[in-house]
mmCIF file of C-alpha atoms in Angstrom:
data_model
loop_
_atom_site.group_PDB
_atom_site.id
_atom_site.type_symbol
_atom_site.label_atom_id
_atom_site.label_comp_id
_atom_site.label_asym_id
_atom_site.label_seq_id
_atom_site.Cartn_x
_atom_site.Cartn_y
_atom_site.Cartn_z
ATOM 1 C CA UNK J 29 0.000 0.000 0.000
ATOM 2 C CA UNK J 30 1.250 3.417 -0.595
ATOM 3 C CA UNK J 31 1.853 6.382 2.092
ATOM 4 C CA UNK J 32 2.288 9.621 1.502
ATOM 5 C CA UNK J 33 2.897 12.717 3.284
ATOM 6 C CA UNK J 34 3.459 16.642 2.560
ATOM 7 C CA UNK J 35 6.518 18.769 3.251
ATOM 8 C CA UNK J 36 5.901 22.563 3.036
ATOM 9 C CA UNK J 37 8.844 25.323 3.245
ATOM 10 C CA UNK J 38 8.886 29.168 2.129
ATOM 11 C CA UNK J 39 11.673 31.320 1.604
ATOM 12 C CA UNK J 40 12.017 34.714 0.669
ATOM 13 C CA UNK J 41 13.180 35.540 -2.850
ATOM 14 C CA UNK J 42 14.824 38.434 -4.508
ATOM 15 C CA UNK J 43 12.553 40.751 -6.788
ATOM 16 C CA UNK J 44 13.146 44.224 -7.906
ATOM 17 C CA UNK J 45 11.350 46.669 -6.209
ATOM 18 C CA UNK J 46 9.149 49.644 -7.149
ATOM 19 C CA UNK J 47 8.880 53.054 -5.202
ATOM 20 C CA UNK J 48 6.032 53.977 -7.293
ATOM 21 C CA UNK J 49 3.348 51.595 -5.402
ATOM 22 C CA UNK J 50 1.296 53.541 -3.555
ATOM 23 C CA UNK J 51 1.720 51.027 -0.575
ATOM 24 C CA UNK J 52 3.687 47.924 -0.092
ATOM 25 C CA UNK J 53 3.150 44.596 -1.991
ATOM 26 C CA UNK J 54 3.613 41.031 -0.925
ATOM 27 C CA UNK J 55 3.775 38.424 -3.864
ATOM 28 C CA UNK J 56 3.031 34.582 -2.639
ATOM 29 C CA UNK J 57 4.537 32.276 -5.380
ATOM 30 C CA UNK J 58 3.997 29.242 -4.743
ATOM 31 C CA UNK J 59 5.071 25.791 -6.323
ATOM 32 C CA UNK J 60 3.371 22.258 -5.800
ATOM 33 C CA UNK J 61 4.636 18.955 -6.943
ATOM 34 C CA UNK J 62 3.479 15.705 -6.363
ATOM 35 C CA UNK J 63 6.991 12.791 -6.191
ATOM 36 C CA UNK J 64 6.725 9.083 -6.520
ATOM 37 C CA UNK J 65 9.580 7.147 -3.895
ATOM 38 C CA UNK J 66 9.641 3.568 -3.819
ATOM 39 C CA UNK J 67 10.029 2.299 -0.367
ATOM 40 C CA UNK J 68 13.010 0.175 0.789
ATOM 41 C CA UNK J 69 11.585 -2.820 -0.937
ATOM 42 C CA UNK J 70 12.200 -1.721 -4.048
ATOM 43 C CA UNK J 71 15.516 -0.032 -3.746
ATOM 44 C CA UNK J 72 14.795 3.402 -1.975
ATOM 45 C CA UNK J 73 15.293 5.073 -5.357
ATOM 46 C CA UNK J 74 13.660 8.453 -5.688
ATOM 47 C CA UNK J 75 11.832 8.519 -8.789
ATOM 48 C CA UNK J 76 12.340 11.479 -11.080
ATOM 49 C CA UNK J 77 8.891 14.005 -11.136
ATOM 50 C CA UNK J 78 6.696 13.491 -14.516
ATOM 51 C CA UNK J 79 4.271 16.132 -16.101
ATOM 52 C CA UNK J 80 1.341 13.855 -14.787
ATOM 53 C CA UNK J 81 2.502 14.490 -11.329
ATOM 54 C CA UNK J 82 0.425 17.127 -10.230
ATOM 55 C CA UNK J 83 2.681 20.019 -10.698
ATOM 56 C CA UNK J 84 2.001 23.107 -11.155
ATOM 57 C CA UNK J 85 2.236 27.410 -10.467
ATOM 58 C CA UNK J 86 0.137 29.948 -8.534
ATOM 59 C CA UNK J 87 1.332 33.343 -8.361
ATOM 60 C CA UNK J 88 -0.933 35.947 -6.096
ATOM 61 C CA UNK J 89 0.060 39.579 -5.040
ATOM 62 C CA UNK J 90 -1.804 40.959 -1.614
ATOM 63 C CA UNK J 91 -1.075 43.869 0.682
ATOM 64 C CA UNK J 92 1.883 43.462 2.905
ATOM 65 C CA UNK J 93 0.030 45.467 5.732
ATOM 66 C CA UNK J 94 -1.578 42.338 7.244
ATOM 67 C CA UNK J 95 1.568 41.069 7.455
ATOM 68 C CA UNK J 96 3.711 43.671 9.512
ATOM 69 C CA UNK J 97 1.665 43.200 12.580
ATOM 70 C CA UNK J 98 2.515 39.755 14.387
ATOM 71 C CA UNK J 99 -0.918 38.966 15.220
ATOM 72 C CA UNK J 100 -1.532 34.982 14.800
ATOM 73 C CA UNK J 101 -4.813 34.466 16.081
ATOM 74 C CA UNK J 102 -7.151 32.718 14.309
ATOM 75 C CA UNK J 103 -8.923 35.800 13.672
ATOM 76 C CA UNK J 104 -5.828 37.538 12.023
ATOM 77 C CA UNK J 105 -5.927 38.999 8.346
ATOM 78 C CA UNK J 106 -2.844 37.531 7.456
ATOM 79 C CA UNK J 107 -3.878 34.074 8.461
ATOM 80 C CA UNK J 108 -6.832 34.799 6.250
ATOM 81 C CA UNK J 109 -5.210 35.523 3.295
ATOM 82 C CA UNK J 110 -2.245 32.400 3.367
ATOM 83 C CA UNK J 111 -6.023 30.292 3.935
ATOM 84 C CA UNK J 112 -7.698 31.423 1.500
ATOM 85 C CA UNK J 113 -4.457 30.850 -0.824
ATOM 86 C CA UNK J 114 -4.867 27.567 -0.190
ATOM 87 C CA UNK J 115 -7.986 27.141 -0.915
ATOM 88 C CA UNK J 116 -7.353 28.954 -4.402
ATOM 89 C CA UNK J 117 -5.050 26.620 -5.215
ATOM 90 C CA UNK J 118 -7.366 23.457 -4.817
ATOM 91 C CA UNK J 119 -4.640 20.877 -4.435
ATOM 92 C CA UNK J 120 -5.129 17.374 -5.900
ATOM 93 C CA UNK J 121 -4.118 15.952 -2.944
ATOM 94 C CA UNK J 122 -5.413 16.801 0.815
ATOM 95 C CA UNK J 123 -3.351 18.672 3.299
ATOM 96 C CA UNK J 124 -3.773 16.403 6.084
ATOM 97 C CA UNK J 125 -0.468 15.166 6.936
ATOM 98 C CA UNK J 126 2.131 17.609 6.735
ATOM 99 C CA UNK J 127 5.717 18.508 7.850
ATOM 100 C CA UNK J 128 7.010 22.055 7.991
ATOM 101 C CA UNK J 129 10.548 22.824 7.372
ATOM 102 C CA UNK J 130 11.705 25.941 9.156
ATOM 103 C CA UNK J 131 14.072 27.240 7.002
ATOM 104 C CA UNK J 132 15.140 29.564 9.506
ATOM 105 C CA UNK J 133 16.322 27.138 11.499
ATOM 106 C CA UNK J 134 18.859 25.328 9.416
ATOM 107 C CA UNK J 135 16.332 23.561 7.642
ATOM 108 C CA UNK J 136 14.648 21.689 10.522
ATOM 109 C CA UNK J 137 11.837 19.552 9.988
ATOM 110 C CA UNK J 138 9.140 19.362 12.308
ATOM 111 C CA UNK J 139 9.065 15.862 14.339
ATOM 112 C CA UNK J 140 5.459 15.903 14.271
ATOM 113 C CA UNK J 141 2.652 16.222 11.874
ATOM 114 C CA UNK J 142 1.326 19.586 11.534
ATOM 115 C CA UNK J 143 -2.386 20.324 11.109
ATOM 116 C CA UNK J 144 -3.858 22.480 8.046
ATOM 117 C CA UNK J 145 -4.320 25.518 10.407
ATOM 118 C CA UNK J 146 -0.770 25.085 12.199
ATOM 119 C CA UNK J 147 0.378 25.149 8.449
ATOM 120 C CA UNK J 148 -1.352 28.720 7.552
ATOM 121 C CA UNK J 149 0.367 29.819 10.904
ATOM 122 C CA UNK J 150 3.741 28.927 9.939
ATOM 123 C CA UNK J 151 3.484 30.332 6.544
ATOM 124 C CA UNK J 152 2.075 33.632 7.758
ATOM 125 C CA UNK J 153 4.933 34.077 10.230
ATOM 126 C CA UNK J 154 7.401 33.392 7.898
ATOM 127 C CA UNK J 155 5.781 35.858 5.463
ATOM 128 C CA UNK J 156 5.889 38.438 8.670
ATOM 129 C CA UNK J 157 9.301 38.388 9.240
ATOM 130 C CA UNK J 158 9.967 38.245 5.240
ATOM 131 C CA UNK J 159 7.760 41.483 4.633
ATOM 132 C CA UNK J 160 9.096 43.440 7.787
ATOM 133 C CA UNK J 161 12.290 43.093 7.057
ATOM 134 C CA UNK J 162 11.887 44.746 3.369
ATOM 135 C CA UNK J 163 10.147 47.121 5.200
ATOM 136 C CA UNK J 164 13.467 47.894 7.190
ATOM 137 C CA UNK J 165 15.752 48.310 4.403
ATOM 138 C CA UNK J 166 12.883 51.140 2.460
ATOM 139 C CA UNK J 167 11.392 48.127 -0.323
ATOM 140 C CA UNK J 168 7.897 48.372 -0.905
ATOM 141 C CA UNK J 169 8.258 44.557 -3.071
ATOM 142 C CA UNK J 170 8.269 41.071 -1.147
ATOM 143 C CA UNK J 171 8.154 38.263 -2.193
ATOM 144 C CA UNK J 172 7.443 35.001 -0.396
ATOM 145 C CA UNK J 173 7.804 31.450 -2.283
ATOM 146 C CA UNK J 174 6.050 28.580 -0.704
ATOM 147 C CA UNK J 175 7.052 25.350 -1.567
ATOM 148 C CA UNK J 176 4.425 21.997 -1.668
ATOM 149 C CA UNK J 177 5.729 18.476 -2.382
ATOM 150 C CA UNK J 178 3.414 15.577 -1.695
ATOM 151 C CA UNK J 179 5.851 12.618 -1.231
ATOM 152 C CA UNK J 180 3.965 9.008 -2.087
ATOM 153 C CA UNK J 181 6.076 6.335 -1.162
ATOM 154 C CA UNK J 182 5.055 3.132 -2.785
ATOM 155 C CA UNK J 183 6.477 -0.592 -3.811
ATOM 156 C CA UNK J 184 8.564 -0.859 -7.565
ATOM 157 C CA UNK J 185 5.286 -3.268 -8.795
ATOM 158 C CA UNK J 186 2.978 -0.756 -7.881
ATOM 159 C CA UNK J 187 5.035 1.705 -9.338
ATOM 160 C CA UNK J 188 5.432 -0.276 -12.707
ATOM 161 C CA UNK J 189 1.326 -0.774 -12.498
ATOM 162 C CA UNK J 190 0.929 2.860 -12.246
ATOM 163 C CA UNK J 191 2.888 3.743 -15.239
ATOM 164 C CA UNK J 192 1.604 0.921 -17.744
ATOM 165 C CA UNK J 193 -1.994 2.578 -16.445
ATOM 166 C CA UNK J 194 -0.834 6.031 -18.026
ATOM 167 C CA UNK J 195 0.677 4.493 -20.937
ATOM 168 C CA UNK J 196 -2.943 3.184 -21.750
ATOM 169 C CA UNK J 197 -4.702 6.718 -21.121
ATOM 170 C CA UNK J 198 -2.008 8.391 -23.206
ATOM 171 C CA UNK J 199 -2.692 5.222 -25.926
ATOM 172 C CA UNK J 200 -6.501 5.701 -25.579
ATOM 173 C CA UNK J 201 -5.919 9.213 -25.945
ATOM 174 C CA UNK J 202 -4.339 8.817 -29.226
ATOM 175 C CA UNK J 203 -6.196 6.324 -30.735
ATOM 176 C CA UNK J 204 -9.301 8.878 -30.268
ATOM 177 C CA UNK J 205 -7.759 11.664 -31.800
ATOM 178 C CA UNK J 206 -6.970 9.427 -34.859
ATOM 179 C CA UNK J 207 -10.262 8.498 -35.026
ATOM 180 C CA UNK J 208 -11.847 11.793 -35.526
ATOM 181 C CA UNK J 209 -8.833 12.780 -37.883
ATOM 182 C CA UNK J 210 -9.646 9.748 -39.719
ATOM 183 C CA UNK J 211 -13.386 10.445 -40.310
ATOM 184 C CA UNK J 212 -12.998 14.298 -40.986
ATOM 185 C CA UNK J 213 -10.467 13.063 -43.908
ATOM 186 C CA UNK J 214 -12.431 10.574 -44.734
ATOM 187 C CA UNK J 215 -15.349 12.646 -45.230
ATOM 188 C CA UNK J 216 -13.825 15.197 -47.185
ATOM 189 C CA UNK J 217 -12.491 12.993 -49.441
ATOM 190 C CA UNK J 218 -15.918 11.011 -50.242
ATOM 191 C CA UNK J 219 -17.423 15.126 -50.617
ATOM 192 C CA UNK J 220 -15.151 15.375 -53.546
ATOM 193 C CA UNK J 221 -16.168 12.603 -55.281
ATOM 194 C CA UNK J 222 -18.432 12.819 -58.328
ATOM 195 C CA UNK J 223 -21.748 10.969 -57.367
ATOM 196 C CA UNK J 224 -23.641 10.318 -60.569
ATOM 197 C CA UNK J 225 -27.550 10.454 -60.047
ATOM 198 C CA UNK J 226 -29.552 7.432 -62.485
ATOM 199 C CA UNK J 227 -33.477 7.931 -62.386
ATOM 200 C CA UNK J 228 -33.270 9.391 -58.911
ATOM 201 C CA UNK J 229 -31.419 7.535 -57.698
ATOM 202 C CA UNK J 230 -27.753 8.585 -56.233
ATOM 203 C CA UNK J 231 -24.894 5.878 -57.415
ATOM 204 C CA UNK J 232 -22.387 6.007 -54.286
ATOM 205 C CA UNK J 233 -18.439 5.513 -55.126
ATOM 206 C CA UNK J 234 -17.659 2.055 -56.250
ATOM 207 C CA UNK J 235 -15.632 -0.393 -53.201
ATOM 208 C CA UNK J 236 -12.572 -0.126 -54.427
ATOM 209 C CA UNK J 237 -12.718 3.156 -54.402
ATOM 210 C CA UNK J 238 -14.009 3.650 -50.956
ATOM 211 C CA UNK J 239 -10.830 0.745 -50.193
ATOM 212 C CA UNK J 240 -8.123 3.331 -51.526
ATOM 213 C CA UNK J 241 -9.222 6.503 -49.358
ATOM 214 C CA UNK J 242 -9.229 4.123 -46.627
ATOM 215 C CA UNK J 243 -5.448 2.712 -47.167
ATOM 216 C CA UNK J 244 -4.796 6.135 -47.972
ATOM 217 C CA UNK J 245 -5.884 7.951 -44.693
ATOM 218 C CA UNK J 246 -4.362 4.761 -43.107
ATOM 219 C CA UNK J 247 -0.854 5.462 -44.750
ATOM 220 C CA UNK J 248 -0.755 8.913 -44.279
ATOM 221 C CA UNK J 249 -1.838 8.293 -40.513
ATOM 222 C CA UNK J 250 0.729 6.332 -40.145
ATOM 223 C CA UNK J 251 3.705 8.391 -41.823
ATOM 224 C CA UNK J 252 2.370 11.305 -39.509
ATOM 225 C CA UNK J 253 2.536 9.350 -36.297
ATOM 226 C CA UNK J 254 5.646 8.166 -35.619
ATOM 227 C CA UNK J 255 5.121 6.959 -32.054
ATOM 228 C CA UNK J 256 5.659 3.426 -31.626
ATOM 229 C CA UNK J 257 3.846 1.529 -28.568
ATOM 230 C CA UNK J 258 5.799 -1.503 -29.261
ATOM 231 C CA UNK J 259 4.834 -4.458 -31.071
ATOM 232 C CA UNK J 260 2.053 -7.208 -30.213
ATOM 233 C CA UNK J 261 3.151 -10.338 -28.544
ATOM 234 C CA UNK J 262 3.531 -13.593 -30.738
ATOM 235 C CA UNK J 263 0.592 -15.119 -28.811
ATOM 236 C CA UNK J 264 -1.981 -12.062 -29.028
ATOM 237 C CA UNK J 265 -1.435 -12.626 -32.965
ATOM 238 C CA UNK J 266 -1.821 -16.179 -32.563
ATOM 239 C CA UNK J 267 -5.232 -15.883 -30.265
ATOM 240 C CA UNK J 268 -7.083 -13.742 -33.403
ATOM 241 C CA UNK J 269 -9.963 -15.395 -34.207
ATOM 242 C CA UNK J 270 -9.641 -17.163 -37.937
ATOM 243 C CA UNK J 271 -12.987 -16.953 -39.884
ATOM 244 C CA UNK J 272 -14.316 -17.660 -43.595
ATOM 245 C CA UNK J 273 -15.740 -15.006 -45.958
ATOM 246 C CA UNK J 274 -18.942 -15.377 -47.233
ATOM 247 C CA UNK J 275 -19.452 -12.620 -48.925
ATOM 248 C CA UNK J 276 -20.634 -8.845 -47.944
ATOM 249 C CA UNK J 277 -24.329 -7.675 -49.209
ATOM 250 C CA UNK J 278 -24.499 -10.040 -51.744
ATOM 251 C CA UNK J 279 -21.025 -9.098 -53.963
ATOM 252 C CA UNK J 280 -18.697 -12.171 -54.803
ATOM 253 C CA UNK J 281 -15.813 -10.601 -53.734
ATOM 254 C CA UNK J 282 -14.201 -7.790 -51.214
ATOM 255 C CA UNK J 283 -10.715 -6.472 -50.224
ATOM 256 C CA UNK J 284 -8.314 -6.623 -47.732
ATOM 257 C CA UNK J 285 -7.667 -2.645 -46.974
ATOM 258 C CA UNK J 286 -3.791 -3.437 -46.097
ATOM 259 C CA UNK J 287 -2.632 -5.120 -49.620
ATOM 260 C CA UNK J 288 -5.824 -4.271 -51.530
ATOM 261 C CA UNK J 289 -6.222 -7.546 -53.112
ATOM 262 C CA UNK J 290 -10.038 -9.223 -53.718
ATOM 263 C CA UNK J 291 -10.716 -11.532 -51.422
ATOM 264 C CA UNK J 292 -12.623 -14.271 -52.892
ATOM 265 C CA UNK J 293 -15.963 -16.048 -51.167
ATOM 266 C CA UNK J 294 -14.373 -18.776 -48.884
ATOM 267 C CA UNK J 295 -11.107 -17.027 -48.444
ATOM 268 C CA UNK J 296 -9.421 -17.020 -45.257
ATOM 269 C CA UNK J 297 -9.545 -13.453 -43.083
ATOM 270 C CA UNK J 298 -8.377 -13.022 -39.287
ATOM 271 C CA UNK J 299 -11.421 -10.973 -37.576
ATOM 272 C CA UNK J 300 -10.147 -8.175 -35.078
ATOM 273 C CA UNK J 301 -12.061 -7.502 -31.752
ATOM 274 C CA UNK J 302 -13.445 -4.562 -33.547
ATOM 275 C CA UNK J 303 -14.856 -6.943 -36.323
ATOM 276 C CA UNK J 304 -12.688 -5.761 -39.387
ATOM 277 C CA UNK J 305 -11.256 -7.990 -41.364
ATOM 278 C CA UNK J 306 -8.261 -8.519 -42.854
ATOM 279 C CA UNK J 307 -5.859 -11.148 -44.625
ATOM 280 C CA UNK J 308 -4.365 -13.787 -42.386
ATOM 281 C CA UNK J 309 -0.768 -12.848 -43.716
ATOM 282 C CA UNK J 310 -1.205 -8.610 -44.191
ATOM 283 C CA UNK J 311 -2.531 -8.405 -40.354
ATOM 284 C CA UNK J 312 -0.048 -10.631 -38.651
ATOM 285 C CA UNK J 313 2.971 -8.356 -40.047
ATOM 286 C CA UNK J 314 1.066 -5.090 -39.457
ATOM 287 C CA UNK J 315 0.703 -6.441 -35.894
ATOM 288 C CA UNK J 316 4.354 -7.177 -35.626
ATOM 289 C CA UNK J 317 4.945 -3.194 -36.295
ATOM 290 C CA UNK J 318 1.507 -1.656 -34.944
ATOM 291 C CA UNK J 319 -0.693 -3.438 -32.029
ATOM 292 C CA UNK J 320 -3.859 -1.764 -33.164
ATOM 293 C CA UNK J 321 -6.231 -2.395 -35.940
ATOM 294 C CA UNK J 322 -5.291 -0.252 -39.348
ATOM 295 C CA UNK J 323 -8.516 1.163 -39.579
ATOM 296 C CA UNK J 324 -9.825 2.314 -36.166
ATOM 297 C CA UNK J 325 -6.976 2.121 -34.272
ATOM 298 C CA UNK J 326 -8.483 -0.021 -31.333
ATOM 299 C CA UNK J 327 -5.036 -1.359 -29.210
ATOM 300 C CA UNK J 328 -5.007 -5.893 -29.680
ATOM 301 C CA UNK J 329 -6.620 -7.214 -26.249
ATOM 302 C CA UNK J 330 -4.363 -9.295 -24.387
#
């Protein structure tokens, strides 16, 4: 099972001031991250951040006049301002167990964990002593950044399950948006097409040439996306179900969209899980390249 706990720290940073403000300025920058560790188990290595993490900016500026005084009751403006901050923020993760490191005192981290209003307390007196002593040297500029990293430790197979889960989403993902690219091409190619009109009657474009706009979005698809998700396994090919064709709305013949060759009544087709068809040979070395059907892009089932 996984644990995880938050360690909060602000510091002071440098920013150039401005005399023209018609009264001083505190800006509260603050930076949240969320940071995978494996525990022991797995080799107590820290795992490097990724964009899914959690991370991400907030920048406010307030008055630095709540600040100056060193009231921290509950009741305090400056208290209400670092709260509401928070709450601005809304965190993906909840501030429940937290550890404050006091930078002013060499970096020491609390010993025990620190509630969400103990938190708002700390940050508001280090803001105080940040803000008054700008105020001491004639600066009318502060600014205060407040640092949030939620630390989940968790096992290496846990870890590994976590990441094959947003390989998927990020696959899904994809697949979607090739979807929709596929049908908006598709579309405007059939548009351009010359339908001939018989007695009424509208005389749609002709199979084979509905099969080369297909293997023509599919190649062009394909040349644009050059991500590779790896290739399927020799027994997913294997496991395809093997079926006859016997024909589609009454025609003697139809074609395989990957070598566009006929495929005669009582030819041999693997069936994908989406229910296209394709030649036994044409699928099995697409597969070995791309683990998703040609035309809709739906990833091969394990």
């Amino acid at each position: 099972m996984a644990s995880d706990h938050t360690l909060v720290f602000a510091m002071p940073a440098y920013i150039p001031d401005n005399q023209s403000l018609p009264q001083p300025r505190v800006i509260m920058s603050c930076i949240v991250r969320r940071r995978y560790i494996q525990s022991e188990v797995g080799g107590g290595t820290a795992l490097p951040p990724r964009a899914s993490d959690g991370g991400f900016w907030y920048r406010a500026e307030y008055p630095s006049g709540p600040f100056v005084s060193h009231d921290r009751s509950p009741s305090s403006q400056s208290r209400a301002i670092v709260s509401s901050m928070l709450d601005d923020m809304r965190l993906p993760f909840p501030l429940d167990r937290l550890r404050w490191l006091d930078v002013s005192a060499g970096m020491h981290v609390t010993e025990k964990y620190l509630t969400r209003d103990e938190l708002v307390s700390e940050i508001a007196r280090a803001t105080s002593h940040a803000v008054n002593d700008t105020c001491r040297e004639g600066r009318k500029r502060t600014k205060m950044v407040v640092s949030i990293v939620h630390k989940v430790t968790i096992s290496e197979h846990e870890m590994r399950a976590r990441w094959r889960r947003l390989q998927w989403r990020i696959l899904h993902s994809r697949i979607l948006e090739e979807e929709e690219r596929w049908r908006r091409l598709l579309s405007g190619q059939r548009s351009t097409l010359n339908l001939t009109r018989q007695e009424g009657a509208v005389t749609t474009p002709d199979r084979n040439t509905e099969g080369v706009l297909r293997i023509r979005v599919m190649r062009e698809s394909v040349d644009q996306d050059r991500i590779n998700f790896g290739a399927a396994h020799k027994s997913m090919i294997e496991s395809l179900n093997k079926v006859t064709f016997e024909g589609d709305q009454g025609s003697n013949s139809s074609h395989c969209v990957i070598c566009m060759e006929e495929v005669a009544i009582g030819g041999q087709l693997i069936r994908m899980d989406c229910s296209h068809k394709f030649h036994t040979d044409c699928i099995k070395t697409w597969l070995k390249v791309h683990p998703t059907c040609p035309l809709c892009r739906r990833p091969l089932s394990p």
